[in-house]
Tab-separated table of C-alpha atoms and ligand atoms in Angstrom:
chain	number	residue	atom	x	y	z
A	1	MET	CA	-21.490	-8.126	-8.037
A	2	GLU	CA	-22.272	-4.630	-9.206
A	3	LYS	CA	-20.602	-3.193	-12.056
A	4	ILE	CA	-18.856	-0.059	-12.392
A	5	LYS	CA	-17.835	1.977	-15.491
A	6	LEU	CA	-14.970	4.213	-14.273
A	7	SER	CA	-14.686	6.638	-17.400
A	8	LYS	CA	-18.118	7.727	-16.769
A	9	GLU	CA	-17.795	8.062	-12.861
A	10	ILE	CA	-14.644	10.497	-13.591
A	11	LYS	CA	-16.120	12.020	-16.962
A	12	ASN	CA	-16.106	15.814	-15.323
A	13	LYS	CA	-13.079	15.213	-13.057
A	14	LYS	CA	-9.822	16.647	-13.529
A	15	VAL	CA	-8.067	14.902	-10.901
A	16	ILE	CA	-7.639	11.495	-9.812
A	17	LEU	CA	-6.796	10.777	-6.354
A	18	LEU	CA	-5.878	6.927	-6.528
A	19	ASP	CA	-5.291	4.420	-4.441
A	20	MET	CA	-2.519	1.631	-4.525
A	21	ASP	CA	-2.731	-1.163	-2.198
A	22	ASP	CA	-5.747	-3.444	-2.746
A	23	THR	CA	-7.037	-1.091	-5.569
A	24	ILE	CA	-4.527	-1.506	-8.299
A	25	TYR	CA	-3.173	-5.126	-7.228
A	26	GLU	CA	-4.143	-7.238	-4.858
A	27	TYR	CA	-2.605	-7.377	-1.225
A	28	LYS	CA	-3.110	-10.532	0.281
A	29	PRO	CA	-1.703	-12.962	-1.821
A	30	CYS	CA	1.845	-10.883	-1.858
A	31	HIS	CA	1.689	-10.112	1.721
A	32	ASP	CA	1.113	-14.437	2.322
A	33	PHE	CA	3.908	-15.020	-0.120
A	34	ALA	CA	6.371	-12.705	1.322
A	35	LEU	CA	5.614	-13.399	5.019
A	36	GLU	CA	6.171	-17.299	3.995
A	37	LYS	CA	9.626	-16.392	2.468
A	38	VAL	CA	10.587	-14.682	5.606
A	39	TYR	CA	9.676	-17.725	7.410
A	40	GLU	CA	11.773	-19.936	5.404
A	41	ILE	CA	15.133	-17.603	6.125
A	42	TYR	CA	13.667	-17.099	9.872
A	43	LYS	CA	13.274	-20.699	10.776
A	44	LYS	CA	16.873	-21.752	9.209
A	45	LYS	CA	18.429	-20.542	12.622
A	46	ARG	CA	15.262	-21.800	15.031
A	47	LYS	CA	14.729	-25.480	13.996
A	48	SER	CA	11.940	-25.688	16.000
A	49	ILE	CA	9.528	-22.966	15.324
A	50	SER	CA	6.006	-23.487	13.555
A	51	TYR	CA	4.569	-21.045	11.065
A	52	ASN	CA	1.838	-20.064	13.415
A	53	SER	CA	4.507	-19.285	16.220
A	54	PHE	CA	6.379	-17.196	13.822
A	55	LEU	CA	3.079	-15.860	12.843
A	56	LEU	CA	2.026	-14.729	16.350
A	57	LYS	CA	5.208	-13.080	16.864
A	58	TYR	CA	5.000	-10.829	14.064
A	59	GLU	CA	1.263	-9.930	14.863
A	60	ASN	CA	2.324	-9.046	18.217
A	61	ALA	CA	5.535	-6.591	16.933
A	62	LYS	CA	3.169	-5.285	14.443
A	63	LYS	CA	0.843	-4.521	17.765
A	64	GLU	CA	3.482	-3.388	19.391
A	65	VAL	CA	4.814	-0.756	16.547
A	66	LYS	CA	1.401	0.324	15.234
A	67	LYS	CA	0.446	1.440	19.059
A	68	LEU	CA	3.779	3.810	18.946
A	69	THR	CA	3.335	5.143	15.415
A	70	LYS	CA	-0.494	5.775	15.453
A	71	ASN	CA	-1.652	7.340	12.083
A	72	GLN	CA	1.594	7.676	10.626
A	73	GLY	CA	3.272	5.729	7.603
A	74	ALA	CA	5.811	3.871	9.864
A	75	SER	CA	2.876	2.130	11.383
A	76	HIS	CA	3.096	-0.111	8.069
A	77	SER	CA	7.095	-0.538	8.693
A	78	ARG	CA	8.104	-4.111	8.077
A	79	PHE	CA	11.160	-3.303	9.304
A	80	LEU	CA	9.737	-1.946	12.319
A	81	TYR	CA	7.711	-5.059	12.945
A	82	PHE	CA	11.056	-7.337	12.315
A	83	GLN	CA	13.017	-5.178	14.846
A	84	TYR	CA	10.370	-5.212	17.416
A	85	MET	CA	9.843	-9.263	16.601
A	86	LEU	CA	13.596	-10.030	17.136
A	87	GLU	CA	13.822	-7.641	19.817
A	88	ASN	CA	11.340	-9.535	21.849
A	89	GLU	CA	13.095	-12.735	21.206
A	90	SER	CA	16.569	-11.686	22.072
A	91	LYS	CA	15.931	-8.971	24.372
A	92	LYS	CA	18.513	-6.837	22.060
A	93	THR	CA	18.323	-5.466	19.140
A	94	ILE	CA	19.636	-7.757	15.882
A	95	PHE	CA	21.043	-5.281	13.432
A	96	SER	CA	21.650	-7.654	10.344
A	97	GLU	CA	18.726	-10.071	10.817
A	98	THR	CA	16.232	-7.618	10.902
A	99	HIS	CA	17.560	-5.292	7.929
A	100	LEU	CA	17.742	-9.084	6.259
A	101	LEU	CA	13.894	-10.024	6.759
A	102	SER	CA	12.685	-6.779	5.763
A	103	LYS	CA	14.634	-6.977	2.682
A	104	ILE	CA	13.070	-10.711	1.857
A	105	TYR	CA	9.791	-9.569	2.833
A	106	TRP	CA	9.814	-6.576	0.035
A	107	ASP	CA	11.745	-8.392	-2.668
A	108	SER	CA	8.963	-11.163	-2.516
A	109	PHE	CA	6.188	-9.069	-2.082
A	110	ILE	CA	7.019	-6.975	-5.340
A	111	LYS	CA	8.108	-10.155	-6.905
A	112	LYS	CA	4.413	-11.523	-6.185
A	113	MET	CA	2.420	-8.414	-7.455
A	114	THR	CA	0.433	-8.088	-10.663
A	115	LEU	CA	-1.604	-5.469	-11.775
A	116	ASN	CA	-5.368	-5.531	-11.877
A	117	LYS	CA	-6.653	-5.881	-15.244
A	118	TRP	CA	-8.400	-2.479	-15.672
A	119	VAL	CA	-5.604	-0.436	-14.625
A	120	ILE	CA	-3.485	0.072	-17.641
A	121	PRO	CA	-6.559	1.109	-19.905
A	122	PHE	CA	-8.033	3.473	-17.517
A	123	LEU	CA	-4.798	5.211	-16.968
A	124	LYS	CA	-4.713	5.446	-20.704
A	125	ASN	CA	-7.945	7.026	-20.665
A	126	CYS	CA	-6.720	9.220	-18.172
A	127	LYS	CA	-3.882	10.404	-20.131
A	128	LYS	CA	-6.011	10.804	-23.166
A	129	ASN	CA	-8.108	13.223	-21.473
A	130	HIS	CA	-5.731	15.271	-19.753
A	131	LYS	CA	-6.401	14.119	-16.505
A	132	LYS	CA	-4.083	14.302	-13.796
A	133	VAL	CA	-3.523	10.896	-11.698
A	134	VAL	CA	-1.805	11.410	-7.973
A	135	ILE	CA	-1.140	8.172	-6.084
A	136	VAL	CA	-2.725	8.748	-2.405
A	137	THR	CA	-1.732	6.149	-0.330
A	138	ASP	CA	-0.479	5.130	3.403
A	139	LEU	CA	2.546	3.354	4.144
A	140	THR	CA	6.284	4.419	3.406
A	141	SER	CA	7.463	6.175	0.130
A	142	GLU	CA	10.518	3.647	-1.060
A	143	VAL	CA	8.789	0.619	-0.980
A	144	GLN	CA	5.545	2.277	-2.701
A	145	PHE	CA	7.808	3.932	-5.175
A	146	ARG	CA	9.149	0.320	-5.594
A	147	LYS	CA	5.859	-1.008	-6.122
A	148	ILE	CA	4.966	1.710	-8.825
A	149	ILE	CA	8.145	1.049	-10.963
A	150	LYS	CA	7.158	-3.109	-10.458
A	151	LEU	CA	3.832	-2.627	-11.856
A	152	GLY	CA	4.961	-0.373	-14.702
A	153	ILE	CA	2.636	2.524	-14.584
A	154	LYS	CA	5.369	5.117	-13.280
A	155	ASN	CA	4.797	6.870	-16.710
A	156	TYR	CA	1.057	7.279	-16.323
A	157	ILE	CA	1.238	8.789	-12.852
A	158	ASP	CA	2.106	12.489	-12.260
A	159	PHE	CA	2.730	12.700	-8.419
A	160	ILE	CA	2.573	10.212	-5.249
A	161	VAL	CA	1.600	11.587	-1.912
A	162	THR	CA	2.142	8.581	1.096
A	163	SER	CA	1.228	9.067	4.628
A	164	GLU	CA	5.360	9.048	5.211
A	165	GLU	CA	5.629	12.365	3.802
A	166	ALA	CA	2.230	13.743	4.629
A	167	GLY	CA	2.923	12.875	8.599
A	168	ILE	CA	-0.823	11.121	8.871
A	169	GLU	CA	-2.458	8.687	7.365
A	170	LYS	CA	-5.602	8.636	5.225
A	171	PRO	CA	-8.701	9.390	5.317
A	172	SER	CA	-6.829	13.054	6.740
A	173	ASN	CA	-7.905	15.828	4.839
A	174	ILE	CA	-4.021	17.114	4.978
A	175	ILE	CA	-3.214	13.952	3.017
A	176	PHE	CA	-5.769	14.579	0.200
A	177	LYS	CA	-4.773	18.640	0.423
A	178	LEU	CA	-0.909	17.978	-0.285
A	179	ALA	CA	-1.985	15.999	-3.061
A	180	LEU	CA	-4.044	18.786	-4.539
A	181	SER	CA	-1.234	21.395	-3.854
A	182	LYS	CA	1.259	19.310	-5.804
A	183	ILE	CA	-1.139	19.737	-8.896
A	184	GLY	CA	-2.509	23.237	-8.042
A	185	GLU	CA	-6.312	21.977	-8.005
A	186	LYS	CA	-9.235	22.522	-6.030
A	187	GLU	CA	-11.275	19.707	-4.251
A	188	LYS	CA	-14.076	19.896	-6.351
A	189	ALA	CA	-11.707	18.981	-9.409
A	190	ALA	CA	-11.023	15.762	-8.024
A	191	ILE	CA	-12.157	12.395	-7.038
A	192	ILE	CA	-10.794	9.593	-5.278
A	193	ILE	CA	-11.022	6.131	-6.193
A	194	GLY	CA	-10.032	3.132	-3.348
A	195	ASP	CA	-11.102	-0.062	-2.084
A	196	SER	CA	-11.757	1.211	1.462
A	197	TYR	CA	-15.009	2.834	3.134
A	198	SER	CA	-13.018	4.131	5.842
A	199	LYS	CA	-9.834	5.377	4.328
A	200	ASP	CA	-10.484	6.354	0.810
A	201	LYS	CA	-12.903	9.643	1.369
A	202	SER	CA	-12.512	13.136	2.294
A	203	SER	CA	-15.495	15.348	3.166
A	204	HIS	CA	-14.777	17.659	0.565
A	205	ILE	CA	-14.104	15.184	-2.233
A	206	ARG	CA	-16.479	12.623	-4.097
A	207	SER	CA	-15.400	8.832	-3.568
A	208	ILE	CA	-15.849	5.933	-5.853
A	209	ILE	CA	-14.805	2.386	-3.948
A	210	LEU	CA	-14.287	-0.296	-6.170
A	211	LYS	CA	-14.111	-3.239	-3.270
A	212	ASP	CA	-16.630	-6.114	-4.583
A	213	LYS	CA	-17.410	-4.453	-7.858
A	214	ILE	CA	-16.719	-5.621	-11.312
A	215	VAL	CA	-14.656	-2.507	-12.609
A	216	VAL	CA	-14.490	-1.504	-16.509
A	217	VAL	CA	-12.903	1.325	-18.010
B	1	MG	MG1	-6.578	0.767	-0.253
């Protein structure tokens, strides 16, 4: 695997536009754990349902929500996924259970999260060198705030921009521009760090993609 030395890559940049999911922590173990916890509660009322049928219902609801909320932060809303999953099953809105399943999902997800090893040394390095760090992330704000608080990095982050507040998802220039306007800096002062070749990119800002790389600070 290729090794990447972040401090060298960002040397001449004043602003770091940092992705969150699958960049500073690993998403899949948290998501899998959270869905299993949701299933444990969900199956109590439906004795015979298998995990696979539950997953299928979840995936179908997710597809429906994504179709309605294309390119918006709400397209990731677990609350909406569970709402649709239960509506499809009951042919009406199931208020309390929707709220409960969404709460269990995020409480479990956040409990399971751990920060990647390079992140704190990297953020300390940014602070020491007076660089500004803006989290630029798809998804809804409340959840992303909870993740940052749980990961213990809030004191290193200057701003956050979510696709919920920007009204559009990455890689739209709108979301990166909003991040830069909060700092009062131009595109050439910034660099994007993320995990996705299709999301963490902008026509005017250089990107560093960490996927499948060994990160050192
Ligand atoms: Mg990501």
